[in-house]
Coordinates of C-alpha atoms in Angstrom, one line a residue:
M1 CA -10.9 -41.3 -25.4
E2 CA -13.5 -38.5 -25.0
K3 CA -12.2 -35.1 -24.3
G4 CA -14.5 -34.8 -21.3
D5 CA -12.9 -38.0 -19.8
S6 CA -9.3 -37.1 -20.4
A7 CA -7.1 -36.5 -17.4
R8 CA -6.2 -33.1 -18.5
D9 CA -9.8 -32.0 -18.8
T10 CA -11.3 -33.4 -15.6
G11 CA -10.7 -33.1 -11.9
F12 CA -9.9 -30.3 -9.6
K13 CA -6.4 -29.7 -11.0
A14 CA -7.9 -29.1 -14.4
A15 CA -10.2 -26.5 -13.0
F16 CA -7.5 -24.8 -11.0
A17 CA -5.3 -24.7 -14.1
V18 CA -7.6 -21.9 -15.4
G19 CA -6.5 -18.5 -14.0
E20 CA -10.0 -17.0 -14.1
F21 CA -11.4 -19.8 -12.1
R22 CA -8.7 -19.4 -9.5
A23 CA -9.7 -15.7 -9.1
L24 CA -13.4 -16.5 -8.8
W25 CA -12.7 -19.3 -6.3
A26 CA -10.5 -17.2 -4.1
A27 CA -13.0 -14.3 -4.2
E28 CA -15.8 -16.6 -3.1
A29 CA -13.7 -18.3 -0.4
L30 CA -12.9 -14.9 1.0
S31 CA -16.6 -13.8 0.9
Q32 CA -17.7 -17.0 2.6
A33 CA -15.2 -16.6 5.3
G34 CA -16.2 -13.0 5.8
D35 CA -19.9 -13.8 5.9
Q36 CA -19.5 -16.5 8.5
L37 CA -17.4 -14.2 10.6
A38 CA -20.0 -11.4 10.3
R39 CA -22.8 -13.8 11.3
V40 CA -21.0 -14.6 14.5
A41 CA -20.1 -11.0 15.1
L42 CA -23.6 -9.8 14.6
S43 CA -25.1 -12.5 16.9
V44 CA -22.6 -11.6 19.6
L45 CA -23.2 -7.8 19.1
V46 CA -27.0 -8.1 19.3
W47 CA -26.8 -10.4 22.3
E48 CA -24.5 -8.1 24.2
R49 CA -26.7 -5.1 23.6
T50 CA -30.1 -6.7 24.1
A51 CA -29.7 -10.1 25.9
S52 CA -32.6 -11.1 23.7
A53 CA -32.6 -14.6 22.2
G54 CA -35.4 -13.6 19.9
L55 CA -33.6 -10.5 18.5
T56 CA -30.4 -12.5 18.2
G57 CA -32.2 -15.2 16.2
L58 CA -33.9 -12.6 14.0
T59 CA -30.6 -11.0 13.2
Y60 CA -29.1 -14.3 12.3
G61 CA -32.1 -15.0 10.0
L62 CA -31.5 -11.7 8.3
T63 CA -28.1 -12.9 7.2
Y64 CA -29.9 -15.4 4.9
L65 CA -33.5 -14.5 4.1
P66 CA -33.0 -11.2 2.1
T67 CA -30.9 -13.2 -0.4
L68 CA -34.2 -14.6 -1.7
I69 CA -35.2 -11.1 -2.7
G70 CA -31.9 -10.2 -4.2
G71 CA -31.5 -13.5 -6.1
T72 CA -35.1 -13.5 -7.4
L73 CA -35.5 -9.8 -8.3
F74 CA -32.1 -8.6 -9.2
A75 CA -30.4 -11.7 -10.7
G76 CA -31.4 -10.5 -14.2
L77 CA -29.0 -7.6 -13.9
A78 CA -26.2 -10.1 -14.5
D79 CA -27.8 -10.9 -17.9
R80 CA -28.1 -7.3 -19.0
Y81 CA -24.8 -6.0 -17.6
P82 CA -21.3 -7.5 -17.7
R83 CA -21.3 -10.2 -15.1
R84 CA -17.8 -9.3 -14.0
T85 CA -19.0 -5.7 -13.3
V86 CA -22.1 -7.0 -11.4
M87 CA -19.8 -9.0 -9.1
I88 CA -17.4 -6.1 -8.5
A89 CA -20.2 -3.7 -7.8
G90 CA -21.9 -6.2 -5.5
D91 CA -18.7 -6.7 -3.5
L92 CA -18.0 -2.9 -3.2
V93 CA -21.6 -2.2 -2.1
R94 CA -21.4 -4.9 0.5
A95 CA -18.0 -3.6 1.7
A96 CA -19.4 -0.1 2.2
L97 CA -22.5 -1.4 4.1
A98 CA -20.3 -3.6 6.3
M99 CA -18.2 -0.6 7.2
L100 CA -21.3 1.4 8.1
M101 CA -22.5 -1.5 10.3
A102 CA -19.1 -1.5 12.0
V103 CA -19.6 2.0 13.4
P104 CA -20.0 1.6 17.2
G105 CA -23.3 2.7 18.6
T106 CA -25.3 2.2 15.4
P107 CA -28.9 1.8 16.4
L108 CA -30.2 -1.7 16.0
P109 CA -33.0 -0.8 13.6
V110 CA -30.4 0.9 11.3
L111 CA -28.1 -2.1 11.7
A112 CA -30.9 -4.4 10.7
G113 CA -31.7 -2.3 7.7
L114 CA -28.1 -2.2 6.5
L115 CA -27.9 -6.0 7.0
V116 CA -31.0 -6.5 4.8
V117 CA -29.5 -4.5 2.0
L118 CA -26.1 -6.1 2.3
T119 CA -27.6 -9.6 2.2
M120 CA -29.8 -8.7 -0.8
A121 CA -26.6 -7.5 -2.7
G122 CA -25.3 -11.1 -2.4
G123 CA -28.1 -12.4 -4.6
P124 CA -27.0 -10.8 -7.9
F125 CA -23.3 -11.5 -7.0
R126 CA -24.0 -15.2 -6.8
A127 CA -26.2 -15.2 -9.8
A128 CA -23.5 -13.5 -11.9
Q129 CA -20.8 -15.9 -10.6
L130 CA -22.8 -19.0 -11.4
A131 CA -23.7 -17.6 -14.8
L132 CA -20.1 -16.7 -15.5
L133 CA -18.6 -20.1 -14.6
P134 CA -19.7 -21.9 -17.8
D135 CA -17.8 -19.2 -19.8
V136 CA -14.7 -19.7 -17.7
L137 CA -14.7 -23.5 -17.6
E138 CA -15.7 -25.9 -20.4
G139 CA -16.9 -29.4 -20.3
E140 CA -16.1 -31.5 -17.3
R141 CA -13.9 -28.7 -16.0
Y142 CA -17.1 -26.9 -15.3
V143 CA -18.5 -29.8 -13.2
A144 CA -15.1 -29.9 -11.3
G145 CA -15.4 -26.2 -10.7
L146 CA -18.8 -26.6 -9.2
A147 CA -17.6 -29.4 -7.0
V148 CA -14.8 -27.1 -5.8
R149 CA -17.3 -24.4 -5.1
T150 CA -19.5 -26.9 -3.1
I151 CA -16.5 -28.1 -1.1
T152 CA -15.4 -24.5 -0.4
I153 CA -18.9 -23.5 0.9
Q154 CA -19.3 -26.7 3.0
T155 CA -15.8 -26.3 4.5
A156 CA -16.5 -22.7 5.3
Q157 CA -19.7 -23.8 7.2
L158 CA -17.6 -26.3 9.1
A159 CA -14.8 -24.0 10.1
G160 CA -16.6 -20.7 10.1
F161 CA -18.5 -20.8 13.3
G162 CA -15.6 -22.1 15.4
G163 CA -13.1 -19.9 13.7
G164 CA -15.5 -16.9 13.9
G165 CA -16.0 -17.4 17.6
L166 CA -12.3 -17.5 18.1
V167 CA -11.7 -14.3 16.2
I168 CA -14.5 -12.5 17.9
G169 CA -13.1 -13.6 21.2
L170 CA -9.8 -11.9 20.3
V171 CA -11.3 -8.7 18.8
T172 CA -14.6 -6.9 19.2
P173 CA -17.7 -7.7 17.1
Y174 CA -17.2 -4.3 15.4
W175 CA -13.7 -5.3 14.2
G176 CA -15.2 -8.5 13.0
L177 CA -17.5 -6.5 10.7
V178 CA -14.5 -4.4 9.5
I179 CA -12.7 -7.7 8.6
D180 CA -15.8 -8.7 6.7
A181 CA -15.7 -5.4 4.7
V182 CA -12.0 -6.0 3.9
T183 CA -12.8 -9.5 2.5
F184 CA -15.3 -7.9 0.1
V185 CA -12.8 -5.4 -1.1
V186 CA -10.2 -8.1 -1.7
S187 CA -12.8 -10.2 -3.5
A188 CA -13.5 -7.2 -5.8
L189 CA -9.8 -6.8 -6.5
L190 CA -9.4 -10.5 -7.3
V191 CA -12.3 -10.4 -9.7
S192 CA -11.2 -7.1 -11.4
T193 CA -7.6 -8.3 -11.9
G194 CA -8.2 -12.0 -12.5
V195 CA -11.3 -12.2 -14.6
R196 CA -11.2 -10.8 -18.1
R197 CA -13.7 -8.3 -19.4
R198 CA -16.8 -9.6 -21.3
G199 CA -19.8 -7.9 -22.7
P200 CA -23.3 -8.4 -21.3
A201 CA -25.1 -11.6 -22.4
V202 CA -27.8 -9.5 -24.0
T203 CA -27.3 -6.0 -25.4
E204 CA -30.1 -3.6 -25.0
S205 CA -30.3 -0.2 -26.7
S206 CA -30.9 1.8 -23.5
V207 CA -30.5 1.7 -19.7
K208 CA -34.3 1.7 -19.4
S209 CA -34.7 -1.4 -21.6
R210 CA -31.9 -3.2 -19.8
V211 CA -33.5 -2.7 -16.4
A212 CA -37.0 -3.6 -17.7
R213 CA -35.7 -6.8 -19.3
A214 CA -33.7 -7.6 -16.1
F215 CA -37.0 -7.6 -14.1
S216 CA -39.1 -9.3 -16.9
G217 CA -39.2 -12.8 -15.4
E218 CA -37.7 -14.5 -18.4
G219 CA -35.8 -16.8 -16.2
A220 CA -38.9 -18.2 -14.6
R221 CA -40.5 -18.7 -18.0
E222 CA -37.4 -20.5 -19.2
L223 CA -37.6 -22.9 -16.3
W224 CA -41.2 -23.6 -17.0
R225 CA -40.8 -24.1 -20.8
G226 CA -38.1 -26.7 -20.7
K227 CA -39.4 -30.1 -19.4
G228 CA -36.0 -31.4 -18.6
I229 CA -35.0 -28.2 -16.8
R230 CA -38.3 -28.4 -14.8
V231 CA -37.4 -31.9 -13.7
L232 CA -33.9 -30.9 -12.6
F233 CA -35.3 -27.9 -10.7
G234 CA -37.8 -30.3 -9.0
L235 CA -35.1 -32.7 -8.1
K236 CA -33.0 -29.9 -6.5
M237 CA -36.0 -28.9 -4.4
L238 CA -35.9 -32.3 -2.6
A239 CA -33.3 -30.5 -0.4
G240 CA -36.3 -29.1 1.4
F241 CA -36.9 -32.6 2.9
A242 CA -33.3 -33.6 3.3
I243 CA -32.5 -30.7 5.5
A244 CA -34.8 -32.0 8.3
P245 CA -31.9 -33.4 10.4
E246 CA -30.1 -30.1 10.3
G247 CA -33.1 -28.2 11.6
L248 CA -33.7 -30.8 14.3
A249 CA -30.1 -31.3 15.4
A250 CA -30.7 -30.3 19.0
P251 CA -33.9 -32.4 19.5
L252 CA -32.2 -35.4 17.8
A253 CA -29.2 -35.1 20.1
N254 CA -31.4 -34.8 23.1
G255 CA -33.4 -37.8 22.0
L256 CA -30.3 -39.9 21.8
G257 CA -29.2 -38.8 25.3
A258 CA -26.2 -37.0 24.0
G259 CA -24.8 -33.6 25.0
S260 CA -24.5 -30.4 23.1
F261 CA -21.3 -31.7 21.5
A262 CA -23.5 -34.1 19.5
V263 CA -25.5 -31.2 18.1
G264 CA -22.3 -30.0 16.4
L265 CA -21.6 -33.5 15.1
I266 CA -25.1 -33.8 13.6
L267 CA -24.7 -30.4 11.9
A268 CA -21.3 -31.4 10.6
A269 CA -22.3 -34.8 9.2
D270 CA -24.0 -33.5 6.1
P271 CA -21.2 -31.1 5.1
V272 CA -18.6 -33.8 5.6
G273 CA -20.6 -36.2 3.5
S274 CA -21.0 -33.5 0.8
V275 CA -17.3 -32.9 0.6
I276 CA -16.5 -36.6 0.3
G277 CA -19.3 -37.2 -2.2
S278 CA -18.3 -34.3 -4.4
W279 CA -14.7 -35.4 -4.5
I280 CA -15.6 -39.0 -5.4
F281 CA -18.1 -37.9 -8.0
T282 CA -15.7 -35.5 -9.7
K283 CA -12.6 -37.6 -9.6
W284 CA -13.9 -41.1 -10.3
V285 CA -17.2 -41.0 -12.1
P286 CA -16.9 -40.8 -16.0
A287 CA -18.6 -37.9 -17.7
R288 CA -20.8 -40.3 -19.7
R289 CA -22.3 -41.6 -16.5
K290 CA -22.8 -38.4 -14.5
T291 CA -26.0 -37.2 -16.2
R292 CA -27.6 -40.6 -16.1
M293 CA -26.9 -40.8 -12.3
V294 CA -28.8 -37.6 -11.4
G295 CA -32.1 -39.3 -10.7
I296 CA -30.8 -42.3 -8.8
L297 CA -28.5 -40.1 -6.7
A298 CA -31.5 -37.8 -5.9
I299 CA -33.4 -40.8 -4.4
A300 CA -30.3 -42.1 -2.7
S301 CA -29.8 -38.8 -1.0
V302 CA -33.1 -39.2 1.0
V303 CA -33.3 -43.0 1.5
P304 CA -30.7 -43.1 4.3
L305 CA -32.8 -40.7 6.3
L306 CA -35.7 -43.1 6.3
F307 CA -33.7 -45.2 8.9
V308 CA -33.5 -42.2 11.3
F309 CA -37.1 -43.1 12.1
F310 CA -35.9 -46.1 14.1
R311 CA -33.8 -43.9 16.5
P312 CA -30.4 -45.5 15.7
P313 CA -27.4 -44.9 18.0
L314 CA -25.5 -41.6 17.5
P315 CA -22.7 -43.1 15.3
V316 CA -25.2 -44.7 13.0
C317 CA -27.3 -41.6 12.9
L318 CA -24.3 -39.6 11.9
A319 CA -23.4 -42.1 9.2
L320 CA -26.9 -42.0 7.7
I321 CA -26.9 -38.2 7.6
G322 CA -23.4 -38.1 6.1
L323 CA -24.4 -40.7 3.5
S324 CA -27.3 -38.5 2.6
G325 CA -25.0 -35.6 2.0
A326 CA -22.5 -37.7 0.1
F327 CA -25.3 -38.6 -2.4
A328 CA -26.9 -35.2 -2.5
A329 CA -23.9 -33.0 -3.3
P330 CA -23.1 -34.8 -6.6
Y331 CA -26.6 -34.7 -8.1
H332 CA -27.0 -31.0 -7.1
L333 CA -23.8 -29.9 -8.8
Q334 CA -24.5 -32.0 -11.9
A335 CA -28.1 -30.6 -12.1
V336 CA -26.7 -27.0 -11.9
A337 CA -24.2 -27.8 -14.6
L338 CA -26.9 -29.3 -16.9
M339 CA -29.2 -26.4 -16.3
A340 CA -26.5 -23.8 -17.0
R341 CA -25.6 -25.5 -20.3
A342 CA -29.2 -25.9 -21.4
V343 CA -30.6 -22.4 -21.0
P344 CA -29.8 -19.5 -23.3
D345 CA -26.9 -17.3 -22.1
G346 CA -29.2 -14.3 -22.1
V347 CA -31.3 -15.7 -19.2
R348 CA -28.7 -17.9 -17.5
A349 CA -28.1 -15.6 -14.5
Q350 CA -31.9 -15.3 -13.9
V351 CA -32.3 -19.1 -14.0
M352 CA -29.3 -19.6 -11.8
G353 CA -30.4 -16.9 -9.3
L354 CA -34.0 -18.2 -9.2
T355 CA -32.8 -21.8 -8.7
S356 CA -30.4 -20.8 -5.9
T357 CA -32.9 -18.7 -4.0
S358 CA -35.7 -21.3 -4.4
L359 CA -33.4 -23.8 -2.9
V360 CA -32.8 -21.6 0.2
T361 CA -36.6 -21.0 0.4
V362 CA -37.6 -24.7 0.3
Q363 CA -34.9 -25.4 2.9
G364 CA -36.3 -22.8 5.2
I365 CA -39.9 -24.0 4.7
G366 CA -38.7 -27.6 5.2
I367 CA -37.0 -26.8 8.5
M368 CA -40.2 -25.1 9.7
L369 CA -42.5 -27.9 8.7
A370 CA -40.1 -30.5 10.2
G371 CA -40.0 -28.6 13.4
G372 CA -43.8 -28.4 13.6
L373 CA -44.1 -32.1 12.9
A374 CA -41.4 -32.9 15.5
Q375 CA -43.4 -31.0 18.0
L376 CA -46.3 -33.5 17.5
T377 CA -44.4 -36.7 16.8
G378 CA -40.8 -36.3 17.9
P379 CA -37.7 -35.6 15.8
F380 CA -37.0 -39.1 14.7
V381 CA -40.5 -39.6 13.3
A382 CA -40.3 -36.1 11.7
V383 CA -37.1 -36.9 9.8
G384 CA -38.4 -40.3 8.7
V385 CA -41.7 -38.9 7.4
A386 CA -39.8 -36.1 5.6
A387 CA -37.6 -38.7 3.9
A388 CA -40.6 -40.9 3.0
V389 CA -42.4 -37.9 1.4
A390 CA -39.2 -37.1 -0.5
V391 CA -38.9 -40.6 -1.9
A392 CA -42.5 -40.6 -3.0
A393 CA -42.0 -37.2 -4.7
A394 CA -38.7 -38.2 -6.3
G395 CA -40.1 -41.4 -8.0
P396 CA -42.1 -39.7 -10.8
M397 CA -39.4 -37.1 -11.3
V398 CA -36.7 -39.7 -11.8
M399 CA -38.9 -41.4 -14.4
A400 CA -39.4 -38.1 -16.1
W401 CA -35.7 -37.5 -16.1
K402 CA -35.1 -40.8 -17.8
R403 CA -37.6 -39.8 -20.5
A404 CA -36.0 -36.4 -20.9
I405 CA -32.6 -38.1 -21.6
A406 CA -34.1 -40.6 -24.0
T407 CA -36.0 -38.0 -26.0
G408 CA -33.4 -35.3 -26.0
P409 CA -29.9 -36.9 -25.6
D410 CA -28.2 -34.2 -27.7
V411 CA -29.2 -31.7 -25.0
W412 CA -28.3 -33.6 -21.9
L413 CA -25.6 -36.3 -22.7
P414 CA -22.0 -35.7 -23.6
A415 CA -20.9 -36.6 -27.1
G416 CA -20.1 -40.3 -27.4
S417 CA -22.6 -41.5 -24.7
R418 CA -25.9 -40.8 -26.4
A419 CA -26.6 -44.2 -27.8
G420 CA -28.6 -46.6 -25.7

């Protein structure tokens, strides 16, 4: 039996058996919970002070968009400095900024500026974490760890808004920001005590050369040089089409004659499917099959959305969106695992940061385009068209992925599964 397929090396229990992973997981779980609480707190705070839906929406957007800058420009710091140090520094910076935001009476422009910097600091933190995970978990344990991370994030999205609203209902929005700051401090303590010290991936002779190399764009060049990595990157970007139902949740619910409760169900369908799909993929799919399934899972993740075009009843619509998430989550986590293993350690954080932020970017663009199309054709047609374009785009990439496996099996396939 292959090591990667043995019970002791696969599954969630094997990942949680590693103490460093437990520390990283707990730190991220706390940060996710704090971030969701802060989003609710800031939305309530801005609404209470301005009664402006536009400013409230802008503030909510600022909790996401600056991550693109942080993840793209500053991810390289996690290759030139110890990744553990980058994570701790990122947490402490965000804790200090959250405390400043929690000061009552802070002018809204100052609050927005602090929020932008805080969100940007999350970019290098996530890049460092994703780059560190392959050092903490080996083989199939790494895939299991990524699955746990996916489930944690999706669960936080499901529980965060309801739980955040309850907390803010019991305390003031300012105290919600204080709680967010505390989660960052605890996260930094978990990383500092639970993750062992490692040197930087690449050692430079001076601080100046470290910073210069961190901003050199090596990660983007690495993505472009490797054909298989380019294909994996392209397959991940299909999420820009698959997110259409989330962006159109309210129009879809209205078109089905359902109430506001249905909006929450539509938003929850994909995360629920993602959790189920990640669990099945990690627990039941052998390592030798996971890599070969990436392409077919990518297409399968958008095919169910084609049928939303026909305006199915709400239960069927929810099942289709959930099925899309169930197929999407496994191929995304496997693609991340393959990319992290294939790129040199010295640019891993840059590649992971660029991939992560690009994913957020295409999702934002996808929502805007789907919204514009829905304005002209209706939400059901918009979702169906987005899915059709995704299927058409995925076809050539799936074929390219099959060729990449055939021509470079030593890079992509686990030992013992490279023949045939």
